[in-house]
PDB file of N, CA and C in Angstrom:
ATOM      1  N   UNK A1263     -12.160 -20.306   2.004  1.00 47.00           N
ATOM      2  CA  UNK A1263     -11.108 -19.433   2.506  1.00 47.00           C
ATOM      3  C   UNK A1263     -10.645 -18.503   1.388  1.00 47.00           C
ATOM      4  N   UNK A1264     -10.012 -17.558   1.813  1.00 55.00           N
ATOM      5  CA  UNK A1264      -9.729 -16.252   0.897  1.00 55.00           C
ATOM      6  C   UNK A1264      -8.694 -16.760   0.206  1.00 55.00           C
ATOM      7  N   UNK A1265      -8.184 -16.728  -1.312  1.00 60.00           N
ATOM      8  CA  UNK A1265      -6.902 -17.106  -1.266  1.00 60.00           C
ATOM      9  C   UNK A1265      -5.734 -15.647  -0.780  1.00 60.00           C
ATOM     10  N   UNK A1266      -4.772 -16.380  -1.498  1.00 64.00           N
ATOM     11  CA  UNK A1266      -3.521 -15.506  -0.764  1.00 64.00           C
ATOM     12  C   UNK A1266      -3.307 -13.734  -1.369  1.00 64.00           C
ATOM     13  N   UNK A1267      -3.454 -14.210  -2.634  1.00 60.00           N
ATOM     14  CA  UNK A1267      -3.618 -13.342  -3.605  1.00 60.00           C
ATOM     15  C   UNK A1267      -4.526 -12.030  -3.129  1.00 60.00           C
ATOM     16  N   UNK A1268      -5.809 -12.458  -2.696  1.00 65.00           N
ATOM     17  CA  UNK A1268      -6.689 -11.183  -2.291  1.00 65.00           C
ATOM     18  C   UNK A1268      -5.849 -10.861  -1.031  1.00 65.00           C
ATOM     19  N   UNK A1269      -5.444 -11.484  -0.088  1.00 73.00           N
ATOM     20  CA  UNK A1269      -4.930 -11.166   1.044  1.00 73.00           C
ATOM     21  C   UNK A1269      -3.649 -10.427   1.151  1.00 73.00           C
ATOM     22  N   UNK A1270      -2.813 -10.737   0.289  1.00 76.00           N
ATOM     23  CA  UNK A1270      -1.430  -9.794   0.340  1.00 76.00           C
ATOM     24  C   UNK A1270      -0.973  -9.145  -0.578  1.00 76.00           C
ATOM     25  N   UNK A1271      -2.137  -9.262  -1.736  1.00 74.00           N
ATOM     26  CA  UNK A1271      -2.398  -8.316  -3.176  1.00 74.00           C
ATOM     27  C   UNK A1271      -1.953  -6.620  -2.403  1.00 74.00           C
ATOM     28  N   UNK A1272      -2.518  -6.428  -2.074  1.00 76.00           N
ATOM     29  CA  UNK A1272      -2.618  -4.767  -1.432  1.00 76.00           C
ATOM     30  C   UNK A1272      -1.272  -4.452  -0.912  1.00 76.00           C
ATOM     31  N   UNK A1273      -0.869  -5.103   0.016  1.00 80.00           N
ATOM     32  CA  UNK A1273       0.503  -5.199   0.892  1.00 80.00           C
ATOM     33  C   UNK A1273       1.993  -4.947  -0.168  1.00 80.00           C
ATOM     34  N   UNK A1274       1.806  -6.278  -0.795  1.00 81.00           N
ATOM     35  CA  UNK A1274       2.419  -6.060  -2.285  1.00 81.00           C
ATOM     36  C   UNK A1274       2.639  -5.308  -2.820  1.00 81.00           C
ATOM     37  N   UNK A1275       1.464  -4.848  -3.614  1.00 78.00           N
ATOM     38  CA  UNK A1275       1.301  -3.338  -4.226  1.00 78.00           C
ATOM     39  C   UNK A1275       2.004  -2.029  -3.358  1.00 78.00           C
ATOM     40  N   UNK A1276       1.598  -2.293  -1.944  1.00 79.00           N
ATOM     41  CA  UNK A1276       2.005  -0.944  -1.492  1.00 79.00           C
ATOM     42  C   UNK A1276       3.706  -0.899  -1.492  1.00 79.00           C
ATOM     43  N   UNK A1277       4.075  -1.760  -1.099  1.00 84.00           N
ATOM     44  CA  UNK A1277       5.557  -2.141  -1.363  1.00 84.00           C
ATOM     45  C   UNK A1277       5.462  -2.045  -1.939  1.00 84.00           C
ATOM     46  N   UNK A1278       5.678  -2.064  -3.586  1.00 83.00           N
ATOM     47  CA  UNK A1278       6.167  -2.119  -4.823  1.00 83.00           C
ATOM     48  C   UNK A1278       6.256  -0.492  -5.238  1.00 83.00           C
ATOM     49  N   UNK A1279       5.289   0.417  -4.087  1.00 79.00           N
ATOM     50  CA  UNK A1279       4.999   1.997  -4.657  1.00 79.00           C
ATOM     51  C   UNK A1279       5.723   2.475  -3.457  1.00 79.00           C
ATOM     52  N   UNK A1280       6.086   2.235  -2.564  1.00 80.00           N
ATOM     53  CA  UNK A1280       7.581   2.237  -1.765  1.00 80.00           C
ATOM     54  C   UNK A1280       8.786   2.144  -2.449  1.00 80.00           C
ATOM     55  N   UNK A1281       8.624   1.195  -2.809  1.00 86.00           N
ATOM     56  CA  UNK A1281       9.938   1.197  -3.704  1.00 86.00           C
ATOM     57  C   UNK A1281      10.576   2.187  -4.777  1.00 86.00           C
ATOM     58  N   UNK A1282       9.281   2.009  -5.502  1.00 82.00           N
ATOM     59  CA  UNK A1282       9.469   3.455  -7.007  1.00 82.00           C
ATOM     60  C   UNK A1282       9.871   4.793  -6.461  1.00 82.00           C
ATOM     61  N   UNK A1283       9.038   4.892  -4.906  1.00 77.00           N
ATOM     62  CA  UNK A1283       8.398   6.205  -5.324  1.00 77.00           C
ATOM     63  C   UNK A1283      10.199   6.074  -4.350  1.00 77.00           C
ATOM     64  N   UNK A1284      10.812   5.423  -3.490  1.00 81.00           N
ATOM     65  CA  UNK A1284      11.938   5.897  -3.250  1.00 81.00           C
ATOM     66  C   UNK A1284      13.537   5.822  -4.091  1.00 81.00           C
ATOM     67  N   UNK A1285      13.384   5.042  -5.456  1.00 84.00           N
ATOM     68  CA  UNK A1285      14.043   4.688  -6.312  1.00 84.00           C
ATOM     69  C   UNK A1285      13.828   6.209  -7.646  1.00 84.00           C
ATOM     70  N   UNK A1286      12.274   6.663  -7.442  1.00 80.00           N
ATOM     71  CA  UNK A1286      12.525   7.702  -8.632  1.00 80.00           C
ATOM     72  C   UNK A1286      13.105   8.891  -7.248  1.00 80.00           C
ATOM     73  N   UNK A1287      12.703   9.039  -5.863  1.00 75.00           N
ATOM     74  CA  UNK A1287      13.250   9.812  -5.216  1.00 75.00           C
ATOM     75  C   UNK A1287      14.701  10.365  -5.221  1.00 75.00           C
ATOM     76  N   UNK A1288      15.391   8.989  -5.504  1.00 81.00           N
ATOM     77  CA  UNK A1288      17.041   9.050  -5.203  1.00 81.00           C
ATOM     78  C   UNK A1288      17.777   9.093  -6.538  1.00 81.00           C
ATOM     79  N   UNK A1289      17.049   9.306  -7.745  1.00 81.00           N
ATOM     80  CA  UNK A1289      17.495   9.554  -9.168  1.00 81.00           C
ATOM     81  C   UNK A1289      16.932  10.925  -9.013  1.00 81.00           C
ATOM     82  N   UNK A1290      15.914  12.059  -7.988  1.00 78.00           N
ATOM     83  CA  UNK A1290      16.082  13.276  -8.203  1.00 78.00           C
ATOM     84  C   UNK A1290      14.904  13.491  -9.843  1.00 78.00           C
ATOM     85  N   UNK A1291      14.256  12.499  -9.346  1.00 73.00           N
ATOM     86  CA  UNK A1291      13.382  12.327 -11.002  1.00 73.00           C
ATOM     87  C   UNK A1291      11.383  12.638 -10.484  1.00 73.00           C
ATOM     88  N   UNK A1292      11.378  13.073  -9.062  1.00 72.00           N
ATOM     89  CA  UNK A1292      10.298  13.650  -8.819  1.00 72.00           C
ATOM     90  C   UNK A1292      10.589  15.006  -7.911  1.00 72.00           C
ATOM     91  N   UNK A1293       9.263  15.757  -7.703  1.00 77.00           N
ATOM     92  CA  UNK A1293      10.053  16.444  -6.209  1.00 77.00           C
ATOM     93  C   UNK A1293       9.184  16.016  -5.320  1.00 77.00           C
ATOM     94  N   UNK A1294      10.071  16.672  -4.176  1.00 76.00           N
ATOM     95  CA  UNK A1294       9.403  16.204  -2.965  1.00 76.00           C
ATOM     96  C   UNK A1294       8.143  15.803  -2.874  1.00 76.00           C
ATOM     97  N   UNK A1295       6.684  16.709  -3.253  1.00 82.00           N
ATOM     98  CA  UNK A1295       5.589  16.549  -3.302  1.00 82.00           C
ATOM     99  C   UNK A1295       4.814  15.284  -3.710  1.00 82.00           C
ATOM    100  N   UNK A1296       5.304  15.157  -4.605  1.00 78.00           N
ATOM    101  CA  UNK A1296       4.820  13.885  -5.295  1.00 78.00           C
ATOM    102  C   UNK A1296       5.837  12.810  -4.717  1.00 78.00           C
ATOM    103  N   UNK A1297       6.982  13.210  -3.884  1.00 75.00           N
ATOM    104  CA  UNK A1297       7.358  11.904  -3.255  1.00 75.00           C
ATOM    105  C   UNK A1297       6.354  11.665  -2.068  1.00 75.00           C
ATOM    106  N   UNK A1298       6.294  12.468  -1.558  1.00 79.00           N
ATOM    107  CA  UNK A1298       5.266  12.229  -0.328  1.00 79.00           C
ATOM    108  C   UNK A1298       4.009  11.841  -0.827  1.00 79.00           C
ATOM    109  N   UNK A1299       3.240  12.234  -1.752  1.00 84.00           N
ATOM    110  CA  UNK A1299       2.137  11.424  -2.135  1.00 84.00           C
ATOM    111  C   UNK A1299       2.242   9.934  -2.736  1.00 84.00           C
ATOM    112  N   UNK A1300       3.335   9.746  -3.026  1.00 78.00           N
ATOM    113  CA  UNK A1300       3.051   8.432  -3.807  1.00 78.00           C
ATOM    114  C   UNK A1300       3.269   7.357  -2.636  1.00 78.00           C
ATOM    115  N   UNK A1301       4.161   7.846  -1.198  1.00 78.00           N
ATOM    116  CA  UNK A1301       4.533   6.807  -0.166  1.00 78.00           C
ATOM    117  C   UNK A1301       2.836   7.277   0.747  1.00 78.00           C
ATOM    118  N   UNK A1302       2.814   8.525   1.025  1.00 83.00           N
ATOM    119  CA  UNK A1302       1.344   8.780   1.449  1.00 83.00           C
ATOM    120  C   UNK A1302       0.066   7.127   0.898  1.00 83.00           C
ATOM    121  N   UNK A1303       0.233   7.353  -0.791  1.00 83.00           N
ATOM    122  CA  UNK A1303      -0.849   6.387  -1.602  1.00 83.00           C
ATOM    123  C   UNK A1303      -0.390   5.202  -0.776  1.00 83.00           C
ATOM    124  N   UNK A1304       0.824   4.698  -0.890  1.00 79.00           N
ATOM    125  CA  UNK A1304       1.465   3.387  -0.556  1.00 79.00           C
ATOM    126  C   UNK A1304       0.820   3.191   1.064  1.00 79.00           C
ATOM    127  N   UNK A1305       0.682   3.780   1.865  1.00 80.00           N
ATOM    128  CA  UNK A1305       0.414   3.761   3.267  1.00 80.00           C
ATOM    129  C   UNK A1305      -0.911   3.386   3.824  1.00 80.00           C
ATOM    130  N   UNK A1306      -1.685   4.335   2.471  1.00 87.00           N
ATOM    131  CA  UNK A1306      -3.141   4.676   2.855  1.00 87.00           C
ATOM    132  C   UNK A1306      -3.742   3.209   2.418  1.00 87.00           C
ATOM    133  N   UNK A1307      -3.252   3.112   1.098  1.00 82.00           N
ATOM    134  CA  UNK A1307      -3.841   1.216   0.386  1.00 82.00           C
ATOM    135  C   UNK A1307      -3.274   0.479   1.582  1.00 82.00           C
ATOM    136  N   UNK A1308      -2.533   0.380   2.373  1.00 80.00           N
ATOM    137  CA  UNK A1308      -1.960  -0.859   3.055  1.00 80.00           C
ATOM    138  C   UNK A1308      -2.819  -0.484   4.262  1.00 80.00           C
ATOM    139  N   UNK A1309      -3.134   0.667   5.004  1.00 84.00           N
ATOM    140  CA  UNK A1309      -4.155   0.821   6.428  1.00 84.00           C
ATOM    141  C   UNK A1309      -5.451   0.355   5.800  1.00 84.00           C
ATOM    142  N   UNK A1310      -5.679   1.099   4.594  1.00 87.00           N
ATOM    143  CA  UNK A1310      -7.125   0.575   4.096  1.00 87.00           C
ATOM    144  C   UNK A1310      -7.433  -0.756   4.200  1.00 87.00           C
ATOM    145  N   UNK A1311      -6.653  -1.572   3.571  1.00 82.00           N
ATOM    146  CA  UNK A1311      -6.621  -2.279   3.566  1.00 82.00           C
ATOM    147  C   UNK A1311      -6.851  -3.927   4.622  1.00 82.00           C
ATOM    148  N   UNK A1312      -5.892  -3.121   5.231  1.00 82.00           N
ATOM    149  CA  UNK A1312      -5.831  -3.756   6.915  1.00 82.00           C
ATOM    150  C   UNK A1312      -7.297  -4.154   8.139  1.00 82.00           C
ATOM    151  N   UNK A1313      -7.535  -2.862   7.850  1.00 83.00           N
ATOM    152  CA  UNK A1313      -8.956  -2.255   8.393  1.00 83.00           C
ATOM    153  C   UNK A1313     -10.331  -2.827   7.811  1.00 83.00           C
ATOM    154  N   UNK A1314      -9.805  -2.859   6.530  1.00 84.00           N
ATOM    155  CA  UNK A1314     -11.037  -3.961   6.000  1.00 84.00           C
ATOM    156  C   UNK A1314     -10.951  -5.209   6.148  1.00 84.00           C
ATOM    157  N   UNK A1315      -9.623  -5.929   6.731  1.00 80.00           N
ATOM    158  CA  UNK A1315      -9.328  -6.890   6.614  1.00 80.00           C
ATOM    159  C   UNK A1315      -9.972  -7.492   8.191  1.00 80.00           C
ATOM    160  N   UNK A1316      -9.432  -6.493   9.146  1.00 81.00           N
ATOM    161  CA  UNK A1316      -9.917  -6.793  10.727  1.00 81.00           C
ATOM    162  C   UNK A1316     -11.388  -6.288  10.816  1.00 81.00           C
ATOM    163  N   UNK A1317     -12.313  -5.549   9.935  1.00 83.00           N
ATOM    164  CA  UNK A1317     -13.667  -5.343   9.611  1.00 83.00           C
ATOM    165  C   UNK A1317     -14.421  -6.879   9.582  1.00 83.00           C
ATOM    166  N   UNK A1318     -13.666  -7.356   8.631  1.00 81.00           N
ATOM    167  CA  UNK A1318     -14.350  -8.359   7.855  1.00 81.00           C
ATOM    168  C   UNK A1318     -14.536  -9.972   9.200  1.00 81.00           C
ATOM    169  N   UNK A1319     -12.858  -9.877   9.645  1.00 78.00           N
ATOM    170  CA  UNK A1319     -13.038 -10.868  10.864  1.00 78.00           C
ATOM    171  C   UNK A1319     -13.485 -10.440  12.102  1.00 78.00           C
ATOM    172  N   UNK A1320     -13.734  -9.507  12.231  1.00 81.00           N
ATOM    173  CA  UNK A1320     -15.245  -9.289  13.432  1.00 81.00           C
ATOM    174  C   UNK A1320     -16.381  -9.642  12.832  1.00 81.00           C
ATOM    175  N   UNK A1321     -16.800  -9.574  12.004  1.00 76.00           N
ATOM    176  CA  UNK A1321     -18.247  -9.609  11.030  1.00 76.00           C
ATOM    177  C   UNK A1321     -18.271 -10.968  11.478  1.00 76.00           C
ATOM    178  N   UNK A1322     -19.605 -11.516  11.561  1.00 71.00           N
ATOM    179  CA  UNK A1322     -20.524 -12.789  11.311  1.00 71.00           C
ATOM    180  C   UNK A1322     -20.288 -13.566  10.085  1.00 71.00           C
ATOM    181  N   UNK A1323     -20.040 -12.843   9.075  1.00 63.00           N
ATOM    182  CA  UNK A1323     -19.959 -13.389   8.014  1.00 63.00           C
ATOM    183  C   UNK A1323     -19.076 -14.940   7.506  1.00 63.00           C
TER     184      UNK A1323
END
């Protein structure tokens, strides 16, 4: 079995770049652009993620 770590590693991470990217947002310490990319990054790792995850449990493997 997978441990937990590979499994909610990603999820984690993306939260954690949720967080920054709305913590440097509200200190006015990025602009907009790069706020939207860094929650954009945060979104895309967590669908990616997901998708490989429901990939993998259809598979035979």
């Amino acid at each position: 079995m997978t441990s937990n770590a590979l499994l909610y590693g990603p999820y984690v991470l993306a939260i954690a770049l949720a967080i920054a990217a709305l913590i440097v947002r509200a200190r006015d310490l990025a602009s907009t652009t790069q706020f939207r990319m860094m929650l954009g990054g945060a979104g895309l790792l967590a669908l990616g993620w997901t998708g490989f995850l429901v990939a993998l449990a259809r598979s035979d493997l």
